[in-house]
Coordinates of N, CA and C in Angstrom, one line a residue:
M249 N -6.2 -34.5 -1.4 CA -7.1 -34.9 0.6 C -8.2 -35.6 -0.1
I250 N -9.2 -34.8 -1.3 CA -10.3 -35.3 -1.7 C -10.1 -36.4 -2.8
A251 N -9.2 -36.8 -3.1 CA -8.6 -38.0 -3.6 C -8.6 -39.2 -3.0
A252 N -7.9 -39.1 -1.7 CA -7.9 -39.7 -0.5 C -9.0 -40.1 0.0
L253 N -9.9 -39.1 0.2 CA -11.5 -39.4 0.8 C -12.4 -40.3 -0.3
G254 N -12.4 -39.9 -1.6 CA -13.2 -40.8 -2.4 C -13.0 -41.8 -2.8
L255 N -11.3 -42.4 -2.8 CA -10.7 -43.7 -3.1 C -10.9 -44.3 -2.0
G256 N -10.7 -43.6 -1.1 CA -10.8 -44.8 0.8 C -12.3 -45.4 0.3
L257 N -13.5 -44.5 0.0 CA -14.9 -44.8 0.2 C -14.6 -46.1 -0.8
V258 N -14.4 -46.0 -1.8 CA -14.3 -47.1 -3.0 C -13.7 -48.4 -2.4
V259 N -12.6 -48.7 -1.8 CA -12.2 -49.3 -0.8 C -12.9 -50.2 0.0
G260 N -13.4 -49.2 0.8 CA -14.6 -49.7 1.9 C -15.5 -50.3 1.4
V261 N -16.1 -49.7 0.2 CA -17.5 -50.4 -0.1 C -17.0 -52.1 -0.9
V262 N -15.7 -52.1 -1.6 CA -15.5 -53.3 -2.3 C -15.3 -54.2 -1.2
L263 N -14.6 -53.7 -0.4 CA -14.4 -54.8 0.7 C -15.6 -55.3 1.9
G264 N -16.6 -54.2 2.1 CA -17.8 -54.4 2.9 C -18.8 -55.5 2.2
V265 N -18.9 -55.2 0.7 CA -19.5 -55.9 -0.2 C -19.2 -57.4 -0.6
V266 N -17.4 -57.6 -0.9 CA -17.5 -58.9 -1.8 C -16.5 -59.4 -0.7
G267 N -16.1 -59.0 0.2 CA -15.2 -60.0 1.5 C -14.0 -59.7 1.1
G268 N -13.3 -58.8 0.1 CA -12.2 -58.5 -0.2 C -11.8 -58.0 -1.4
G269 N -10.8 -57.8 -2.1 CA -10.6 -57.1 -3.2 C -10.6 -55.6 -2.5
G270 N -10.3 -55.0 -2.0 CA -10.0 -53.8 -1.4 C -8.5 -53.4 -1.8
S271 N -7.8 -54.3 -1.2 CA -6.5 -53.7 -1.6 C -5.8 -53.9 -2.9
I272 N -6.6 -54.7 -3.7 CA -5.8 -54.8 -5.1 C -6.0 -53.2 -5.7
I273 N -7.2 -52.3 -5.2 CA -7.6 -51.2 -5.6 C -6.7 -49.9 -4.8
A274 N -5.8 -50.3 -3.6 CA -5.8 -49.4 -2.7 C -4.4 -49.0 -3.4
V275 N -3.4 -49.9 -3.4 CA -2.2 -49.3 -3.8 C -2.7 -48.6 -5.6
P276 N -2.9 -49.5 -6.4 CA -3.1 -48.6 -7.7 C -3.5 -46.8 -7.0
A277 N -4.8 -46.8 -6.1 CA -5.6 -45.6 -5.9 C -4.3 -45.0 -5.0
L278 N -3.3 -45.6 -4.4 CA -2.5 -44.5 -3.5 C -1.5 -44.0 -4.5
V279 N -1.0 -44.8 -5.2 CA 0.3 -44.2 -5.9 C -0.5 -43.7 -7.2
Y280 N -1.3 -43.6 -7.8 CA -2.4 -42.8 -9.0 C -3.0 -41.5 -8.8
G281 N -3.9 -41.9 -7.6 CA -4.6 -41.1 -7.3 C -4.1 -40.3 -6.0
V282 N -3.5 -40.4 -5.2 CA -3.2 -39.8 -4.4 C -1.3 -39.5 -4.4
G283 N -0.6 -39.8 -5.4 CA 0.2 -39.5 -5.3 C 2.0 -40.2 -4.5
M284 N 1.5 -41.4 -4.2 CA 2.7 -42.0 -3.2 C 3.5 -42.5 -3.9
S285 N 5.0 -43.0 -3.6 CA 5.6 -43.9 -4.2 C 5.2 -45.2 -3.7
P286 N 5.6 -46.7 -4.6 CA 5.0 -48.0 -4.2 C 5.4 -47.8 -2.9
A287 N 6.5 -47.7 -2.7 CA 7.5 -47.9 -1.0 C 6.4 -47.3 0.0
Q288 N 5.8 -46.3 -0.3 CA 4.9 -45.6 0.5 C 3.8 -46.5 0.5
A289 N 3.2 -46.8 -0.9 CA 1.6 -47.4 -0.7 C 1.2 -48.5 -0.4
I290 N 2.6 -49.5 -0.5 CA 2.0 -50.8 0.3 C 2.0 -51.1 2.0
P291 N 2.9 -50.4 2.3 CA 2.3 -50.2 4.0 C 1.0 -49.5 4.6
T292 N 1.1 -48.1 3.7 CA -0.1 -47.6 3.8 C -1.5 -48.4 3.7
S293 N -1.4 -49.1 2.5 CA -2.7 -50.0 2.0 C -2.8 -51.4 2.8
L294 N -1.7 -51.9 3.1 CA -1.7 -53.0 4.4 C -2.2 -52.3 5.8
L295 N -2.0 -51.3 6.2 CA -2.7 -50.8 7.1 C -4.4 -50.5 7.2
V296 N -4.9 -49.9 6.2 CA -5.8 -49.2 5.9 C -6.9 -50.7 5.4
V297 N -6.5 -51.5 4.8 CA -7.0 -52.5 4.6 C -7.2 -53.3 5.9
G298 N -6.2 -53.8 6.4 CA -6.6 -54.5 7.6 C -7.6 -54.1 8.6
I299 N -7.4 -52.6 8.7 CA -8.5 -51.9 9.9 C -9.5 -52.0 9.1
S300 N -10.0 -51.9 7.8 CA -11.4 -51.8 7.0 C -11.5 -53.5 7.5
S301 N -10.9 -54.4 7.1 CA -11.1 -55.7 7.2 C -11.8 -56.1 8.0
L302 N -11.0 -55.4 9.2 CA -11.7 -55.9 10.8 C -13.0 -54.8 11.3
A303 N -13.3 -54.0 10.2 CA -14.4 -53.2 11.0 C -15.7 -53.8 10.1
A304 N -15.2 -54.8 8.7 CA -16.5 -55.3 7.9 C -16.3 -56.8 8.4
L305 N -15.5 -57.0 9.2 CA -15.7 -58.6 9.8 C -17.0 -58.4 11.0
F306 N -17.4 -57.7 11.8 CA -17.8 -57.4 12.9 C -19.6 -57.8 12.2
P307 N -19.9 -57.1 11.1 CA -21.2 -57.7 10.8 C -21.9 -59.0 10.5
R308 N -20.4 -59.9 10.1 CA -20.5 -61.1 9.3 C -20.2 -62.1 10.9
I309 N -20.0 -61.7 12.2 CA -19.5 -62.8 12.6 C -20.8 -63.9 13.2
R310 N -22.1 -63.4 12.8 CA -23.0 -64.1 13.6 C -23.3 -65.1 12.3
E311 N -22.7 -65.3 11.0 CA -23.1 -65.9 10.3 C -21.9 -67.0 9.9
G312 N -21.2 -67.1 11.2 CA -20.0 -67.9 11.2 C -19.0 -68.1 10.4
L313 N -17.9 -68.2 11.6 CA -16.4 -68.1 10.8 C -15.6 -69.4 11.1
N314 N -14.6 -69.6 9.9 CA -14.1 -71.3 10.2 C -13.0 -70.8 10.8
W315 N -13.1 -70.9 12.1 CA -11.9 -70.4 12.8 C -10.4 -71.4 12.9
P316 N -10.7 -73.0 12.5 CA -9.5 -73.5 12.4 C -8.6 -73.4 11.2
V317 N -9.7 -72.9 9.7 CA -9.0 -72.7 8.7 C -8.5 -71.1 8.9
I318 N -8.7 -70.6 9.5 CA -8.1 -68.7 9.9 C -7.0 -69.0 10.3
A319 N -7.3 -70.1 11.7 CA -5.5 -69.9 12.1 C -4.3 -71.0 11.4
L320 N -5.2 -72.2 10.5 CA -4.0 -72.2 9.5 C -3.5 -71.5 8.4
V321 N -4.4 -70.9 7.3 CA -4.1 -70.1 6.6 C -3.5 -68.8 6.9
G322 N -4.2 -68.2 8.4 CA -3.1 -66.9 9.4 C -1.7 -67.0 9.3
A323 N -1.8 -68.6 10.2 CA -0.2 -68.7 10.5 C 0.7 -69.2 9.3
A324 N 0.1 -69.7 7.9 CA 1.1 -69.9 6.8 C 1.3 -68.7 6.2
G325 N 0.3 -67.8 6.4 CA 0.7 -66.4 5.6 C 1.6 -65.6 6.3
I326 N 1.8 -65.8 7.9 CA 2.8 -64.9 8.3 C 4.4 -64.7 8.0
P327 N 5.3 -65.9 8.1 CA 6.5 -66.1 7.4 C 6.2 -65.4 6.0
A328 N 5.4 -66.5 5.1 CA 5.3 -65.8 3.6 C 5.2 -64.6 3.8
A329 N 4.6 -63.8 4.3 CA 4.4 -62.3 4.2 C 6.0 -61.6 4.4
W330 N 6.4 -62.0 4.9 CA 7.7 -61.4 5.3 C 8.7 -62.2 4.2
A331 N 8.8 -62.9 3.6 CA 9.3 -63.7 2.6 C 9.3 -62.7 1.3
G332 N 7.3 -62.6 1.1 CA 7.3 -61.4 -0.1 C 7.7 -60.2 0.0
A333 N 7.8 -59.8 1.0 CA 8.1 -58.4 1.6 C 9.9 -57.7 1.0
A334 N 10.5 -59.1 1.4 CA 11.9 -58.9 1.3 C 11.9 -58.9 -0.2
V335 N 11.5 -60.1 -1.2 CA 11.8 -60.2 -2.5 C 11.2 -59.1 -2.9
G336 N 10.0 -58.2 -2.5 CA 9.5 -56.7 -3.1 C 10.7 -56.1 -3.3
K337 N 11.5 -55.8 -2.0 CA 12.4 -54.7 -2.3 C 13.7 -54.8 -3.0
L338 N 13.8 -55.7 -3.7 CA 14.8 -55.8 -4.4 C 14.3 -55.9 -5.9
L339 N 13.0 -55.6 -6.1 CA 12.4 -55.4 -7.6 C 12.1 -53.8 -7.6
D340 N 12.1 -53.8 -9.1 CA 12.2 -52.5 -9.5 C 10.1 -52.3 -9.3
P341 N 10.5 -50.9 -8.7 CA 8.9 -50.8 -8.6 C 7.8 -50.7 -9.6
N342 N 8.4 -50.7 -10.9 CA 7.5 -50.8 -12.0 C 7.1 -52.1 -12.3
I343 N 7.9 -52.7 -12.2 CA 8.0 -54.3 -11.9 C 7.3 -54.5 -11.4
L344 N 6.9 -54.4 -9.9 CA 5.9 -54.6 -9.4 C 4.5 -54.0 -9.3
M345 N 4.6 -52.9 -10.2 CA 3.1 -52.5 -10.6 C 2.6 -53.0 -11.9
L346 N 3.3 -53.7 -12.9 CA 2.9 -54.5 -13.6 C 2.7 -55.8 -13.2
A347 N 3.4 -56.5 -12.0 CA 2.8 -57.7 -11.7 C 1.3 -57.3 -11.0
F348 N 1.4 -56.3 -10.4 CA -0.2 -55.6 -10.0 C -1.1 -56.3 -10.8
A349 N -0.6 -55.6 -11.9 CA -1.7 -55.3 -12.9 C -2.3 -56.7 -13.8
A350 N -1.1 -57.2 -14.1 CA -1.4 -59.0 -14.2 C -1.9 -59.7 -13.0
I351 N -2.1 -59.4 -12.3 CA -2.8 -60.2 -10.9 C -4.5 -59.6 -10.9
M352 N -4.6 -58.3 -11.5 CA -5.6 -57.7 -11.2 C -6.4 -58.6 -12.4
V353 N -6.0 -58.6 -13.7 CA -6.3 -59.4 -14.7 C -7.1 -61.1 -14.7
V354 N -5.7 -61.7 -13.7 CA -6.2 -62.7 -13.3 C -7.9 -62.9 -12.4
A355 N -7.7 -62.2 -11.4 CA -8.8 -61.8 -10.4 C -9.8 -61.8 -10.9
G356 N -9.8 -60.9 -12.1 CA -11.0 -60.4 -12.5 C -11.8 -61.3 -13.9
I357 N -10.8 -62.2 -14.5 CA -11.7 -63.4 -15.1 C -12.1 -64.2 -13.9
R358 N -11.2 -64.3 -12.9 CA -12.0 -65.2 -11.9 C -13.0 -65.0 -11.5
M359 N -13.6 -63.7 -11.2 CA -14.8 -62.8 -10.6 C -15.8 -63.5 -11.7
L360 N -15.5 -63.4 -12.9 CA -16.4 -63.6 -14.0 C -16.7 -64.9 -14.3
S361 N -16.2 -66.0 -13.6 CA -16.8 -67.4 -13.7 C -17.6 -67.8 -12.5
K362 N -18.6 -68.6 -12.8 CA -19.6 -68.7 -11.6 C -18.6 -69.8 -10.5
P363 N -19.1 -69.0 -9.1 CA -18.3 -69.7 -8.2 C -18.6 -71.2 -7.8
R364 N -18.2 -72.2 -7.8 CA -18.6 -73.6 -7.4 C -18.7 -74.3 -5.8
E365 N -19.8 -74.3 -5.5 CA -19.7 -74.2 -3.8 C -19.8 -75.6 -3.4
T366 N -19.3 -76.5 -3.1 CA -19.5 -78.0 -2.7 C -18.6 -78.0 -1.3
E367 N -19.2 -78.8 -0.4 CA -19.3 -79.3 0.9 C -17.5 -79.7 0.7
G368 N -16.5 -79.1 1.4 CA -15.6 -80.0 1.5 C -14.6 -80.2 2.8
S369 N -13.7 -81.0 2.9 CA -12.8 -81.4 3.6 C -12.8 -80.3 5.0
C370 N -12.4 -79.3 4.5 CA -12.2 -78.0 5.5 C -13.7 -77.5 6.0
S371 N -15.0 -77.9 5.1 CA -16.1 -77.3 6.0 C -16.8 -77.1 6.7
I372 N -16.6 -78.3 7.5 CA -16.5 -78.6 9.2 C -14.9 -78.3 9.9
G373 N -14.2 -77.9 9.2 CA -13.1 -77.9 10.5 C -12.2 -78.8 10.2
P374 N -11.1 -78.7 10.2 CA -9.7 -79.2 9.9 C -9.7 -80.3 10.8
H375 N -10.3 -80.0 11.9 CA -10.3 -81.1 13.5 C -11.0 -82.5 12.5
R376 N -12.0 -82.3 11.8 CA -12.6 -83.4 11.4 C -11.6 -84.2 10.3
A377 N -10.7 -83.5 9.8 CA -10.4 -84.1 8.5 C -9.2 -83.5 8.2
F378 N -8.3 -83.6 9.1 CA -6.9 -82.9 9.6 C -6.1 -83.3 8.0
R379 N -5.8 -84.6 7.7 CA -5.2 -84.7 7.1 C -5.2 -84.2 5.6
S380 N -6.6 -84.2 5.1 CA -6.9 -83.3 4.0 C -6.9 -82.1 3.9
C381 N -7.4 -81.5 5.0 CA -7.7 -80.0 4.7 C -6.6 -79.4 4.9
A382 N -5.4 -79.6 6.1 CA -4.3 -78.9 6.7 C -3.4 -78.4 5.3
P383 N -2.8 -79.2 4.4 CA -2.0 -79.2 3.9 C -2.4 -77.8 2.8
K384 N -4.0 -78.3 2.3 CA -4.3 -77.0 1.1 C -4.5 -75.8 2.1
A385 N -4.9 -75.8 3.0 CA -4.9 -74.7 3.9 C -3.8 -74.0 3.9
V386 N -2.7 -74.8 3.9 CA -1.6 -74.0 4.5 C -1.1 -73.5 2.8
G387 N -1.4 -74.3 2.1 CA -0.9 -74.0 0.8 C -1.3 -72.3 0.5
V388 N -2.6 -72.5 0.6 CA -3.5 -71.6 0.6 C -2.7 -70.3 1.1
G389 N -2.6 -70.8 2.3 CA -1.6 -69.2 3.2 C -0.4 -69.1 2.7
L390 N 0.2 -69.8 2.3 CA 1.6 -69.7 1.8 C 1.7 -68.7 0.7
L391 N 0.6 -69.2 -0.5 CA 0.9 -68.4 -1.3 C 0.0 -66.6 -1.5
V392 N -1.3 -66.7 -0.4 CA -1.7 -64.9 -0.4 C -0.9 -64.8 0.7
G393 N -0.1 -64.9 1.5 CA 0.7 -64.4 2.5 C 1.7 -63.7 1.7
F394 N 2.5 -64.7 0.2 CA 3.8 -64.2 -0.3 C 3.0 -63.1 -0.9
L395 N 2.1 -63.2 -1.9 CA 1.4 -62.0 -2.3 C 1.3 -60.6 -1.5
T396 N 0.5 -60.9 -0.5 CA 0.6 -60.1 0.4 C 1.5 -59.0 0.9
G397 N 2.9 -59.6 1.6 CA 4.0 -59.1 1.5 C 4.9 -58.4 0.2
L398 N 4.5 -59.3 -0.7 CA 5.3 -58.5 -2.6 C 4.7 -57.4 -2.9
L399 N 3.3 -57.4 -3.0 CA 2.8 -56.3 -3.7 C 1.7 -55.4 -2.4
G400 N 1.4 -55.8 -1.1 CA 0.6 -55.2 -0.2 C -0.7 -55.6 -0.2
V401 N -0.6 -56.8 -0.8 CA -2.8 -57.0 -0.7 C -3.0 -57.8 0.1
G402 N -4.2 -57.6 0.5 CA -4.4 -58.3 1.7 C -4.8 -59.5 1.3
G403 N -5.0 -60.0 -0.2 CA -5.3 -61.5 -0.7 C -6.4 -61.9 -0.5
G404 N -7.5 -61.5 -0.2 CA -9.5 -61.2 -0.4 C -9.9 -61.8 -1.6
F405 N -9.1 -61.1 -2.7 CA -9.6 -61.3 -4.1 C -9.3 -62.9 -4.5
L406 N -7.8 -63.6 -3.9 CA -7.9 -65.0 -3.9 C -7.9 -65.9 -3.0
I407 N -8.1 -65.3 -1.8 CA -8.8 -66.2 -0.5 C -10.1 -66.4 -1.0
T408 N -11.0 -65.6 -1.0 CA -12.5 -66.2 -1.1 C -12.7 -67.0 -2.1
P409 N -12.2 -67.0 -3.5 CA -12.4 -68.5 -4.5 C -11.5 -69.7 -4.0
A410 N -10.5 -69.2 -3.1 CA -9.9 -70.8 -2.5 C -10.8 -71.3 -1.5
L411 N -11.1 -70.3 -0.4 CA -11.6 -70.9 0.5 C -13.0 -72.0 -0.2
T412 N -13.7 -71.4 -1.3 CA -14.8 -71.9 -1.6 C -14.4 -73.2 -2.5
I413 N -13.5 -73.0 -3.9 CA -13.0 -73.8 -4.2 C -12.1 -75.2 -3.9
F414 N -10.7 -74.4 -3.7 CA -10.1 -75.7 -2.8 C -10.4 -76.6 -1.3
L415 N -11.1 -75.7 -0.5 CA -11.4 -76.2 0.7 C -12.8 -76.5 1.2
G416 N -13.6 -75.8 0.3 CA -14.9 -76.3 0.5 C -16.1 -75.7 1.2
L417 N -15.3 -74.2 1.6 CA -16.3 -73.5 2.2 C -17.5 -73.5 1.6
R418 N -19.1 -72.7 2.1 CA -19.6 -71.9 1.5 C -19.4 -70.7 1.5
M419 N -20.4 -70.5 0.4 CA -19.9 -68.7 0.3 C -20.0 -67.3 1.2
K420 N -21.0 -67.8 2.3 CA -21.2 -66.4 3.2 C -20.0 -66.8 4.3
Q421 N -20.2 -68.2 4.7 CA -18.6 -68.5 5.5 C -17.4 -68.0 4.9
A422 N -17.2 -68.3 3.7 CA -16.0 -67.8 3.2 C -15.7 -66.3 3.0
V423 N -16.7 -65.4 3.0 CA -16.6 -64.1 2.7 C -16.3 -63.8 4.4
G424 N -16.5 -63.7 5.3 CA -16.0 -63.5 6.7 C -14.8 -64.4 7.5
T425 N -14.7 -65.7 7.1 CA -13.5 -66.0 7.2 C -12.6 -65.5 6.1
S426 N -12.4 -65.0 4.6 CA -11.4 -64.3 4.3 C -11.3 -63.0 4.8
L427 N -12.1 -62.3 5.8 CA -11.8 -61.0 5.9 C -10.8 -61.2 7.2
A428 N -11.1 -62.2 8.2 CA -10.3 -62.4 9.3 C -8.9 -62.7 8.8
I429 N -8.7 -63.5 7.8 CA -7.4 -64.0 7.4 C -6.9 -62.7 6.8
I430 N -7.2 -61.8 6.0 CA -6.9 -60.3 5.6 C -6.4 -59.7 6.8
V431 N -7.2 -59.8 7.8 CA -6.6 -59.2 9.0 C -5.4 -59.7 9.5
V432 N -4.9 -60.8 9.5 CA -4.1 -61.4 10.0 C -2.9 -61.2 8.5
N433 N -3.0 -61.1 7.7 CA -1.9 -60.8 6.5 C -1.4 -59.7 6.5
S434 N -2.4 -58.8 6.9 CA -2.2 -57.3 6.5 C -1.4 -57.1 7.6
A435 N -1.6 -57.7 9.2 CA -0.6 -57.2 10.1 C 0.5 -57.9 9.7
A436 N 1.2 -58.9 9.3 CA 2.5 -59.4 9.4 C 3.0 -58.6 7.6
G437 N 2.0 -58.6 6.2 CA 2.9 -57.7 5.8 C 3.1 -56.3 6.2
F438 N 2.7 -55.6 7.2 CA 2.7 -54.1 7.5 C 3.7 -54.6 8.5
S439 N 3.9 -55.4 9.2 CA 5.3 -55.3 10.4 C 6.5 -55.6 9.3
A440 N 6.2 -56.4 8.2 CA 7.7 -56.9 7.4 C 8.1 -55.3 6.8
H441 N 6.8 -54.3 6.3 CA 7.3 -53.2 6.0 C 7.3 -51.9 6.6
A442 N 7.4 -52.3 8.0 CA 7.8 -51.2 8.9 C 8.8 -50.6 9.1
A443 N 9.9 -51.3 9.1 CA 11.3 -50.9 9.4 C 11.7 -49.6 8.0
G444 N 11.6 -48.2 8.8 CA 12.3 -47.3 7.9 C 10.6 -46.5 7.1
Y445 N 9.6 -47.2 7.4 CA 8.3 -46.3 7.1 C 8.1 -45.3 8.0
T446 N 7.6 -44.4 7.9 CA 7.0 -43.2 8.1 C 5.9 -42.8 7.9
I447 N 4.7 -43.1 9.0 CA 2.8 -42.7 8.2 C 2.9 -41.7 8.0
D448 N 2.2 -41.2 6.6 CA 1.4 -39.5 6.4 C 0.2 -39.7 7.4
W449 N -0.1 -39.4 8.3 CA -1.2 -39.5 8.9 C -2.4 -39.0 8.4
A450 N -1.8 -37.8 7.9 CA -3.4 -36.7 7.1 C -3.3 -37.6 5.9
T451 N -2.9 -38.0 5.1 CA -3.3 -38.7 3.9 C -4.1 -40.4 4.5
T452 N -3.0 -41.2 5.1 CA -3.6 -42.4 5.7 C -5.0 -42.3 6.5
L453 N -5.3 -41.2 7.4 CA -6.3 -41.5 8.1 C -7.7 -41.0 7.2
A454 N -7.5 -40.0 6.2 CA -8.3 -39.4 5.1 C -8.8 -40.7 4.2
F455 N -7.9 -41.2 3.9 CA -8.2 -42.7 2.9 C -9.0 -43.7 3.9
A456 N -8.4 -43.7 5.4 CA -8.7 -44.9 6.2 C -10.4 -44.8 6.5
I457 N -10.4 -43.8 6.8 CA -12.0 -43.3 8.0 C -12.9 -43.5 6.8
P458 N -13.0 -42.8 5.4 CA -13.9 -43.4 4.7 C -14.0 -45.1 4.3
A459 N -12.8 -45.4 4.3 CA -12.8 -46.8 3.9 C -13.7 -47.5 5.0
I460 N -13.4 -47.6 6.0 CA -13.9 -48.0 7.6 C -15.2 -48.0 7.6
V461 N -15.7 -46.9 6.9 CA -17.1 -46.5 6.8 C -17.9 -46.9 5.8
G462 N -17.2 -47.0 4.7 CA -17.8 -47.7 3.6 C -18.2 -49.4 3.7
S463 N -16.7 -49.8 4.0 CA -16.9 -51.4 4.4 C -18.1 -51.7 5.5
L464 N -18.2 -50.9 6.6 CA -19.3 -50.9 7.6 C -20.8 -51.0 7.2
V465 N -21.0 -49.9 6.6 CA -22.4 -49.7 5.4 C -22.8 -50.5 4.6
A466 N -21.2 -51.3 3.5 CA -21.9 -52.3 2.6 C -21.6 -53.1 3.3
A467 N -21.2 -53.9 4.3 CA -21.5 -55.1 4.7 C -22.7 -55.4 5.1
R468 N -23.6 -54.5 5.4 CA -25.0 -54.9 6.1 C -26.0 -54.5 4.9
F469 N -25.8 -54.1 3.8 CA -26.4 -54.2 2.6 C -26.4 -55.2 1.7
A470 N -24.9 -55.8 1.7 CA -24.6 -56.9 0.8 C -25.2 -57.8 0.8
R471 N -26.3 -58.1 1.8 CA -27.1 -59.3 1.8 C -28.1 -59.2 0.7
R472 N -28.6 -57.9 0.2 CA -29.5 -57.7 -0.4 C -29.5 -57.5 -1.9
L473 N -28.1 -57.7 -2.1 CA -27.3 -57.6 -3.6 C -27.4 -58.9 -4.1
H474 N -27.4 -59.2 -5.7 CA -27.5 -60.3 -6.2 C -25.8 -60.7 -6.6
D475 N -25.5 -62.2 -6.1 CA -24.3 -62.5 -6.5 C -23.6 -62.1 -7.3
K476 N -24.5 -62.5 -8.7 CA -23.8 -62.5 -9.7 C -23.3 -60.6 -10.2
H477 N -24.6 -59.7 -9.6 CA -24.0 -58.4 -10.5 C -22.6 -58.1 -9.8
I478 N -22.8 -58.2 -8.2 CA -21.8 -57.9 -7.9 C -20.3 -58.6 -8.2
R479 N -20.5 -59.8 -8.9 CA -18.8 -60.3 -9.4 C -18.4 -59.6 -10.5
I480 N -19.6 -59.3 -11.0 CA -19.1 -58.5 -12.6 C -19.3 -57.4 -12.4
S481 N -19.8 -56.8 -11.4 CA -19.3 -55.1 -11.4 C -18.0 -54.9 -10.8
F482 N -17.5 -56.2 -9.7 CA -16.1 -56.2 -9.6 C -15.0 -56.5 -10.4
A483 N -15.6 -57.6 -11.4 CA -14.5 -57.5 -12.5 C -14.3 -56.6 -13.5
V484 N -15.4 -55.8 -14.0 CA -15.1 -54.8 -14.3 C -14.1 -53.2 -14.0
L485 N -14.6 -53.1 -12.8 CA -14.0 -52.1 -11.9 C -12.1 -53.0 -11.9
I486 N -12.2 -53.7 -11.7 CA -10.4 -54.4 -11.4 C -9.9 -54.3 -13.0
F487 N -10.7 -54.6 -14.2 CA -10.0 -54.5 -15.5 C -9.7 -53.7 -15.9
A488 N -10.4 -52.2 -15.5 CA -10.7 -50.9 -15.6 C -9.0 -50.5 -14.9
V489 N -8.9 -50.4 -13.8 CA -7.8 -50.7 -12.5 C -6.7 -51.0 -13.4
A490 N -6.6 -52.3 -13.7 CA -5.4 -53.1 -14.3 C -4.9 -52.2 -15.8
A491 N -6.1 -51.5 -16.6 CA -5.4 -50.8 -17.7 C -5.0 -49.6 -17.2
W492 N -5.7 -49.0 -16.4 CA -4.7 -47.7 -15.5 C -3.5 -47.8 -14.9
V493 N -2.9 -48.6 -14.4 CA -1.8 -49.1 -13.6 C -1.1 -49.4 -15.1
T494 N -1.6 -50.3 -16.0 CA -0.5 -50.5 -16.9 C -0.1 -49.1 -17.9
A495 N -0.9 -48.3 -18.0 CA -0.6 -47.2 -19.3 C 0.0 -46.4 -18.2
G496 N -0.2 -46.6 -16.8 CA 0.5 -45.2 -16.0 C 2.1 -45.5 -15.8
T497 N 2.1 -47.1 -15.6 CA 3.6 -47.5 -15.7 C 4.4 -47.2 -17.2
V498 N 3.7 -47.8 -17.8 CA 4.4 -47.8 -19.5 C 4.7 -46.6 -19.6
T499 N 4.0 -45.2 -19.3 CA 4.4 -44.4 -19.7 C 4.8 -43.4 -19.0
A500 N 5.1 -43.8 -17.8 CA 5.9 -43.3 -16.6 C 7.2 -42.8 -17.1

């Protein structure tokens, strides 16, 4: 229970500061820190991250959200999340955790590179440039949605870079937009895993409550932090978690 409280707080702080990435820590935390099986940890992670992302979203609404992009990416992600969940049920849990570690390494490398912010076809909404924006937004939604269902990640560590690089959103708008998409993806992924899943309310609440509080507080203070320091700290954290997951899976 103590581990759930502490790890939930870490997940919430990461969500509030980075606008994503909490779920990439949540599943390993639930498996290796709390003692859940991957089959339990994935839907629990989706539930907690979805609620925490919704909480972190409210302080950022004033900064502006790109609702057309949220609709396109979110709608594409729903069937993709169901497909990812179906594939995940066919794979060995150890393979899933090693895949998780590999994606964490990729995400860490991506976070260390300076984000490129350029105005793109989606920055003013796909209604202005539908032909060029919509296909890219749908592609991002399909990829992130599939990973959401497969590995129980909200996809924020992929969504935020994708929104800035491929869709041309500015970073401040991308963070809030990312959180809204995470809420949609997490709900879709959770619904795909809900059959036969029984919520462990004690552990889930012990993990979720500090995650929600941490995301709310961190989102309010995130504006004071330097973007470079946030990215480096997050990258170091997920490299450490990736090594932890790999070692735990190989020696299991």
